[in-house]
């Protein structure tokens, strides 16, 4: 089934080069590949590579680079209008495409494509996606570039059951190698065949597909059980029974994670924000706090035995026990929180997180921090806890099926 595939990736040459190889392979399979250039410097790179460039420089994009934290009032309203404008632009751009291939889960790209009933394929080299697999509805396709693949590919009956059987029998291991992009010529050809096979498997389907490319040296315990086709994330990981989440449990648990882009903070800024959350939760008498923060900050923070600080937590498992979630509103964390029906305190850092926070607050699914003082954070936390119970119950059933996903998408994003 030949189609037009719109490709949206970051414009740095280090990111474009491997994607170009996949695109050339898709061209050889007969697809029309159109490369969406987000910045002017990408146009010539794409044209020189023999692909079809289209300019989409998104003049509204710099509006999202406002300093963190996002502050409300007129700025928030202006950013909300620009968010919808950008989303509508993307929807128009994708008209006529058969699929969209991206390298990051920016909601202003993904949601307009989904609203046009298009498959969206995420080409990811990040181990975090392989471990978490959280963006529903999800297809996870991962492969090893073993010599057996050529014959296996020819024999694959394109169904979920048979693909899972290949993975679980060891004929199609769930990791692609070797480690470095510049060595992946043959493997990227196979990646293009996976993209092509993914599209052929799913005529009339729309959703988000994830093609995971990770080094062979990195082990993914139990991940092979999750490889295959999924409309929902893999089963939630569980906290070990003999390892209590906190030393002292209270009726309710608050969880705070600042996300992976901590480089936008100085240590002093991160300390002040973490301390504000600690002090705010201390005013909630029935709450303990699980705080995700770098180990070197631990000694500088003031906290009691209701607080436990770790550099990493099993987020999806912890959200099943949490009554409140302080989050940067990255797409994965946002969807995990909605699926777990946890009230959200939004503390966005950068562009797409800001868009997520605006949408969540607009639909009464979160409240946003605008001033980083303990009193202000505590007020926002109480406001999040007071969100309508019906909204919380609706969030609990977010994405249980493709049909429900369609309905929720239409309800949450009517402008699309």
Coordinates of N, CA and C in Angstrom, one line a residue, residues 22-155:
X22 N 16.4 6.0 6.8 CA 15.1 5.3 6.9 C 14.2 5.8 5.8
X23 N 14.2 7.1 5.5 CA 13.4 7.7 4.5 C 13.7 7.2 3.1
X24 N 15.0 7.1 2.8 CA 15.5 6.6 1.5 C 15.0 5.2 1.3
X25 N 15.1 4.4 2.4 CA 14.6 3.0 2.3 C 13.1 3.0 2.0
X26 N 12.3 3.8 2.7 CA 10.9 3.9 2.4 C 10.6 4.3 1.0
X27 N 11.4 5.2 0.5 CA 11.3 5.6 -0.9 C 11.5 4.4 -1.9
X28 N 12.5 3.6 -1.5 CA 12.7 2.4 -2.4 C 11.6 1.4 -2.3
X29 N 10.8 1.5 -1.2 CA 9.6 0.7 -1.1 C 8.4 1.3 -1.8
X30 N 8.6 2.5 -2.4 CA 7.6 3.0 -3.2 C 6.8 4.1 -2.6
X31 N 7.1 4.5 -1.3 CA 6.3 5.6 -0.7 C 6.8 6.9 -1.1
X32 N 5.9 7.9 -1.1 CA 6.3 9.3 -1.3 C 6.6 9.9 0.1
X33 N 7.9 10.2 0.3 CA 8.3 10.8 1.6 C 8.4 12.3 1.5
X34 N 7.7 13.0 2.4 CA 7.8 14.4 2.4 C 8.4 14.8 3.8
X35 N 9.5 15.6 3.7 CA 10.2 15.9 4.9 C 9.8 17.3 5.4
X36 N 9.2 17.4 6.6 CA 8.7 18.7 7.1 C 9.8 19.4 7.8
X37 N 10.3 20.5 7.3 CA 11.4 21.3 7.8 C 11.0 22.3 8.8
X38 N 11.4 22.2 10.0 CA 11.0 23.1 11.1 C 11.8 24.4 11.1
X39 N 13.0 24.3 10.5 CA 13.9 25.5 10.5 C 14.5 25.6 9.1
X40 N 14.8 26.9 8.7 CA 15.3 27.1 7.4 C 16.5 26.2 7.0
X41 N 17.4 26.0 8.0 CA 18.7 25.3 7.6 C 18.4 23.8 7.3
X42 N 17.2 23.3 7.6 CA 16.9 21.9 7.3 C 16.5 21.7 5.8
X43 N 16.1 22.8 5.2 CA 15.5 22.7 3.8 C 16.6 22.2 2.9
X44 N 17.8 22.8 2.9 CA 18.8 22.5 2.0 C 19.4 21.1 2.3
X45 N 19.5 20.8 3.6 CA 19.9 19.4 4.0 C 19.0 18.3 3.3
X46 N 17.7 18.6 3.4 CA 16.7 17.6 2.9 C 16.8 17.5 1.4
X47 N 16.8 18.7 0.7 CA 16.9 18.7 -0.7 C 18.2 18.0 -1.2
X48 N 19.3 18.3 -0.6 CA 20.6 17.6 -1.0 C 20.5 16.1 -0.8
X49 N 19.6 15.7 0.1 CA 19.5 14.2 0.4 C 18.5 13.6 -0.6
X50 N 17.9 14.3 -1.5 CA 17.0 13.8 -2.5 C 15.6 13.5 -2.0
X51 N 15.2 14.2 -0.9 CA 13.9 14.0 -0.3 C 13.1 15.3 -0.7
X52 N 11.8 15.2 -0.5 CA 10.9 16.3 -0.8 C 10.7 17.2 0.4
X53 N 11.4 18.4 0.5 CA 11.2 19.2 1.6 C 10.0 20.1 1.5
X54 N 9.3 20.3 2.7 CA 8.3 21.3 2.7 C 8.5 22.2 3.9
X55 N 8.4 23.5 3.7 CA 8.7 24.4 4.8 C 7.5 24.6 5.7
X56 N 7.8 24.4 7.0 CA 6.8 24.7 8.0 C 7.5 25.2 9.3
X57 N 7.9 26.5 9.2 CA 8.8 27.0 10.2 C 8.1 27.4 11.5
X58 N 6.7 27.3 11.6 CA 6.0 27.5 12.8 C 6.3 28.9 13.4
X59 N 5.9 30.0 12.8 CA 6.3 31.3 13.4 C 5.8 31.5 14.8
X60 N 4.8 30.7 15.2 CA 4.3 30.9 16.6 C 5.1 30.2 17.6
X61 N 6.0 29.3 17.2 CA 6.8 28.4 18.1 C 7.6 29.2 19.1
X62 N 8.2 30.4 18.8 CA 9.0 31.1 19.8 C 8.2 31.5 21.0
X63 N 6.9 31.6 20.8 CA 6.0 32.1 21.9 C 6.1 31.1 23.1
X64 N 6.4 29.8 22.8 CA 6.5 28.8 23.8 C 7.8 28.8 24.6
X65 N 8.7 29.7 24.2 CA 10.0 29.8 24.9 C 10.0 30.8 26.0
X66 N 8.8 31.1 26.6 CA 8.7 32.0 27.7 C 9.4 31.4 28.9
X67 N 10.0 32.2 29.7 CA 10.8 31.7 30.9 C 9.9 30.8 31.8
X68 N 10.4 29.7 32.3 CA 9.7 28.9 33.2 C 9.9 29.5 34.6
X69 N 8.9 29.4 35.5 CA 7.7 28.7 35.3 C 6.7 29.6 34.5
X70 N 5.8 28.9 33.8 CA 4.7 29.7 33.1 C 3.9 30.4 34.2
X71 N 3.7 31.7 33.9 CA 2.8 32.5 34.7 C 1.5 32.8 34.0
X72 N 0.4 32.9 34.8 CA -0.9 33.0 34.2 C -1.2 34.4 33.7
X73 N -2.5 34.7 33.7 CA -3.0 36.0 33.3 C -2.9 36.2 31.8
X74 N -2.7 37.4 31.3 CA -2.7 37.6 29.8 C -1.7 36.7 29.1
X75 N -0.6 36.5 29.7 CA 0.4 35.6 29.0 C -0.2 34.2 28.8
X76 N -0.8 33.7 29.8 CA -1.3 32.3 29.7 C -2.4 32.3 28.6
X77 N -3.3 33.3 28.5 CA -4.3 33.3 27.5 C -3.7 33.4 26.1
X78 N -2.7 34.3 26.0 CA -2.1 34.4 24.7 C -1.4 33.1 24.2
X79 N -0.8 32.4 25.2 CA -0.1 31.1 24.8 C -1.2 30.1 24.5
X80 N -2.3 30.1 25.2 CA -3.3 29.1 24.8 C -3.8 29.4 23.4
X81 N -4.0 30.6 23.0 CA -4.5 30.9 21.6 C -3.4 30.4 20.6
X82 N -2.2 30.7 20.9 CA -1.1 30.3 20.0 C -1.0 28.7 19.9
X83 N -1.3 28.1 21.0 CA -1.3 26.6 21.0 C -2.3 26.1 20.0
X84 N -3.5 26.6 20.1 CA -4.6 26.1 19.2 C -4.2 26.5 17.7
X85 N -3.6 27.7 17.5 CA -3.2 28.1 16.2 C -2.2 27.1 15.6
X86 N -1.2 26.8 16.4 CA -0.1 25.8 15.9 C -0.8 24.5 15.6
X87 N -1.7 24.0 16.5 CA -2.3 22.7 16.3 C -3.1 22.7 15.0
X88 N -3.8 23.8 14.7 CA -4.6 23.8 13.5 C -3.7 23.9 12.3
X89 N -2.6 24.6 12.4 CA -1.6 24.6 11.3 C -1.1 23.2 10.9
X90 N -0.8 22.4 11.9 CA -0.3 21.1 11.7 C -1.4 20.2 11.1
X91 N -2.6 20.3 11.5 CA -3.7 19.6 11.0 C -3.9 19.8 9.5
X92 N -3.8 21.1 9.1 CA -3.9 21.4 7.7 C -2.7 20.9 6.9
X93 N -1.5 20.9 7.5 CA -0.3 20.4 6.8 C -0.4 19.0 6.5
X94 N -1.0 18.2 7.4 CA -1.0 16.7 7.2 C -2.1 16.3 6.3
X95 N -3.0 17.2 5.8 CA -4.0 16.8 4.9 C -3.5 16.1 3.7
X96 N -4.0 14.9 3.4 CA -3.5 14.1 2.3 C -2.4 13.1 2.6
X97 N -1.9 13.2 3.8 CA -0.8 12.2 4.1 C -1.5 10.9 4.5
X98 N -0.7 9.8 4.4 CA -1.1 8.5 4.8 C -0.6 8.1 6.1
X99 N 0.5 8.8 6.6 CA 1.1 8.5 7.9 C 2.0 9.6 8.2
X100 N 2.3 9.7 9.5 CA 3.3 10.7 10.0 C 4.3 10.0 10.8
X101 N 5.6 10.4 10.6 CA 6.7 9.8 11.3 C 7.4 10.9 12.0
X102 N 7.6 10.7 13.4 CA 8.2 11.7 14.2 C 9.3 11.1 15.0
X103 N 10.1 12.0 15.7 CA 11.2 11.5 16.6 C 11.0 12.0 18.0
X104 N 9.9 12.6 18.3 CA 9.6 13.0 19.7 C 8.1 13.2 19.8
X105 N 7.6 13.0 21.0 CA 6.1 13.0 21.2 C 5.6 14.4 21.5
X106 N 5.8 15.4 20.6 CA 5.2 16.7 20.8 C 3.7 16.7 20.6
X107 N 2.9 17.1 21.6 CA 1.5 16.9 21.4 C 0.9 17.8 20.3
X108 N 1.6 18.9 20.0 CA 1.0 19.8 18.9 C 1.3 19.2 17.5
X109 N 2.1 18.1 17.5 CA 2.2 17.4 16.2 C 1.4 16.1 16.2
X110 N 1.4 15.4 17.4 CA 0.7 14.1 17.5 C -0.8 14.3 17.4
X111 N -1.3 15.2 18.2 CA -2.8 15.3 18.3 C -3.5 15.7 17.0
X112 N -2.9 16.7 16.3 CA -3.6 17.0 15.0 C -3.5 15.8 14.0
X113 N -2.4 15.1 14.0 CA -2.3 13.9 13.1 C -3.4 12.9 13.5
X114 N -3.5 12.6 14.8 CA -4.5 11.7 15.3 C -5.9 12.1 15.0
X115 N -6.2 13.5 15.0 CA -7.5 14.0 14.7 C -7.8 13.8 13.3
X116 N -6.8 13.6 12.4 CA -7.1 13.3 11.0 C -7.0 11.8 10.7
X117 N -7.1 11.0 11.8 CA -7.2 9.5 11.7 C -5.9 9.0 11.0
X118 N -4.8 9.5 11.3 CA -3.5 9.1 10.7 C -2.7 8.3 11.6
X119 N -2.0 7.2 11.1 CA -1.0 6.5 12.0 C 0.1 7.5 12.2
X120 N 0.6 7.5 13.5 CA 1.8 8.3 13.8 C 2.8 7.3 14.4
X121 N 4.0 7.3 13.7 CA 5.1 6.4 14.1 C 6.2 7.2 14.7
X122 N 6.5 6.8 15.9 CA 7.6 7.4 16.7 C 8.9 6.6 16.5
X123 N 9.9 7.2 15.8 CA 11.2 6.6 15.6 C 12.1 7.1 16.8
X124 N 12.3 6.2 17.8 CA 13.0 6.6 19.0 C 14.3 5.9 19.2
X125 N 15.3 6.6 19.7 CA 16.5 5.9 20.1 C 16.7 6.1 21.6
X126 N 15.7 6.5 22.3 CA 15.8 6.7 23.7 C 15.4 5.5 24.5
X127 N 16.3 5.0 25.4 CA 16.0 3.9 26.2 C 14.8 4.1 27.1
X128 N 14.5 5.4 27.5 CA 13.4 5.7 28.4 C 12.1 5.2 27.8
X129 N 12.0 5.4 26.4 CA 10.7 5.0 25.8 C 10.6 3.5 25.8
X130 N 11.8 2.8 25.6 CA 11.7 1.4 25.5 C 11.3 0.8 26.9
X131 N 11.8 1.4 27.9 CA 11.4 0.9 29.3 C 10.0 1.3 29.7
X132 N 9.6 2.5 29.2 CA 8.3 2.9 29.8 C 7.1 2.6 28.8
X133 N 7.3 2.9 27.6 CA 6.2 2.6 26.6 C 4.8 3.1 27.1
X134 N 4.7 4.4 27.3 CA 3.5 4.9 28.0 C 2.5 5.7 27.2
X135 N 2.9 6.0 26.0 CA 2.0 6.9 25.2 C 0.9 6.1 24.4
X136 N -0.3 6.0 25.0 CA -1.3 5.2 24.3 C -2.0 6.0 23.2
X137 N -2.8 5.4 22.3 CA -2.7 4.0 22.0 C -1.4 3.6 21.4
X138 N -0.8 2.5 21.8 CA 0.6 2.3 21.5 C 0.8 1.0 20.6
X139 N 1.7 1.1 19.6 CA 2.2 -0.1 19.0 C 3.7 0.0 19.3
X140 N 4.3 -1.1 19.8 CA 5.7 -1.2 20.1 C 6.3 -2.2 19.1
X141 N 7.1 -1.8 18.3 CA 7.8 -2.7 17.3 C 9.3 -2.6 17.6
X142 N 10.0 -3.6 17.9 CA 11.4 -3.6 18.1 C 12.0 -4.8 17.6
X143 N 13.2 -4.7 17.0 CA 13.9 -5.8 16.3 C 15.3 -5.9 16.6
X144 N 15.9 -7.0 16.4 CA 17.4 -7.2 16.4 C 17.7 -7.5 14.9
X145 N 18.9 -6.9 14.5 CA 19.3 -7.0 13.1 C 20.0 -8.3 12.8
X146 N 19.6 -9.4 13.4 CA 20.2 -10.7 13.2 C 20.0 -11.2 11.8
X147 N 20.9 -12.0 11.3 CA 20.8 -12.5 9.9 C 19.5 -13.2 9.6
X148 N 18.9 -13.8 10.7 CA 17.7 -14.5 10.5 C 16.5 -13.6 10.1
X149 N 16.7 -12.3 10.3 CA 15.6 -11.4 10.1 C 15.1 -11.4 8.6
X150 N 16.0 -11.5 7.7 CA 15.6 -11.5 6.3 C 14.6 -12.6 6.0
X151 N 14.8 -13.8 6.5 CA 13.9 -14.9 6.3 C 12.6 -14.7 7.1
X152 N 12.8 -14.2 8.3 CA 11.7 -14.1 9.2 C 10.7 -13.0 8.7
X153 N 11.3 -12.0 8.1 CA 10.4 -10.9 7.6 C 9.5 -11.4 6.4
X154 N 10.1 -12.3 5.6 CA 9.4 -12.8 4.5 C 8.2 -13.7 4.9
X155 N 8.4 -14.3 6.1 CA 7.4 -15.3 6.6 C 6.4 -14.7 7.6

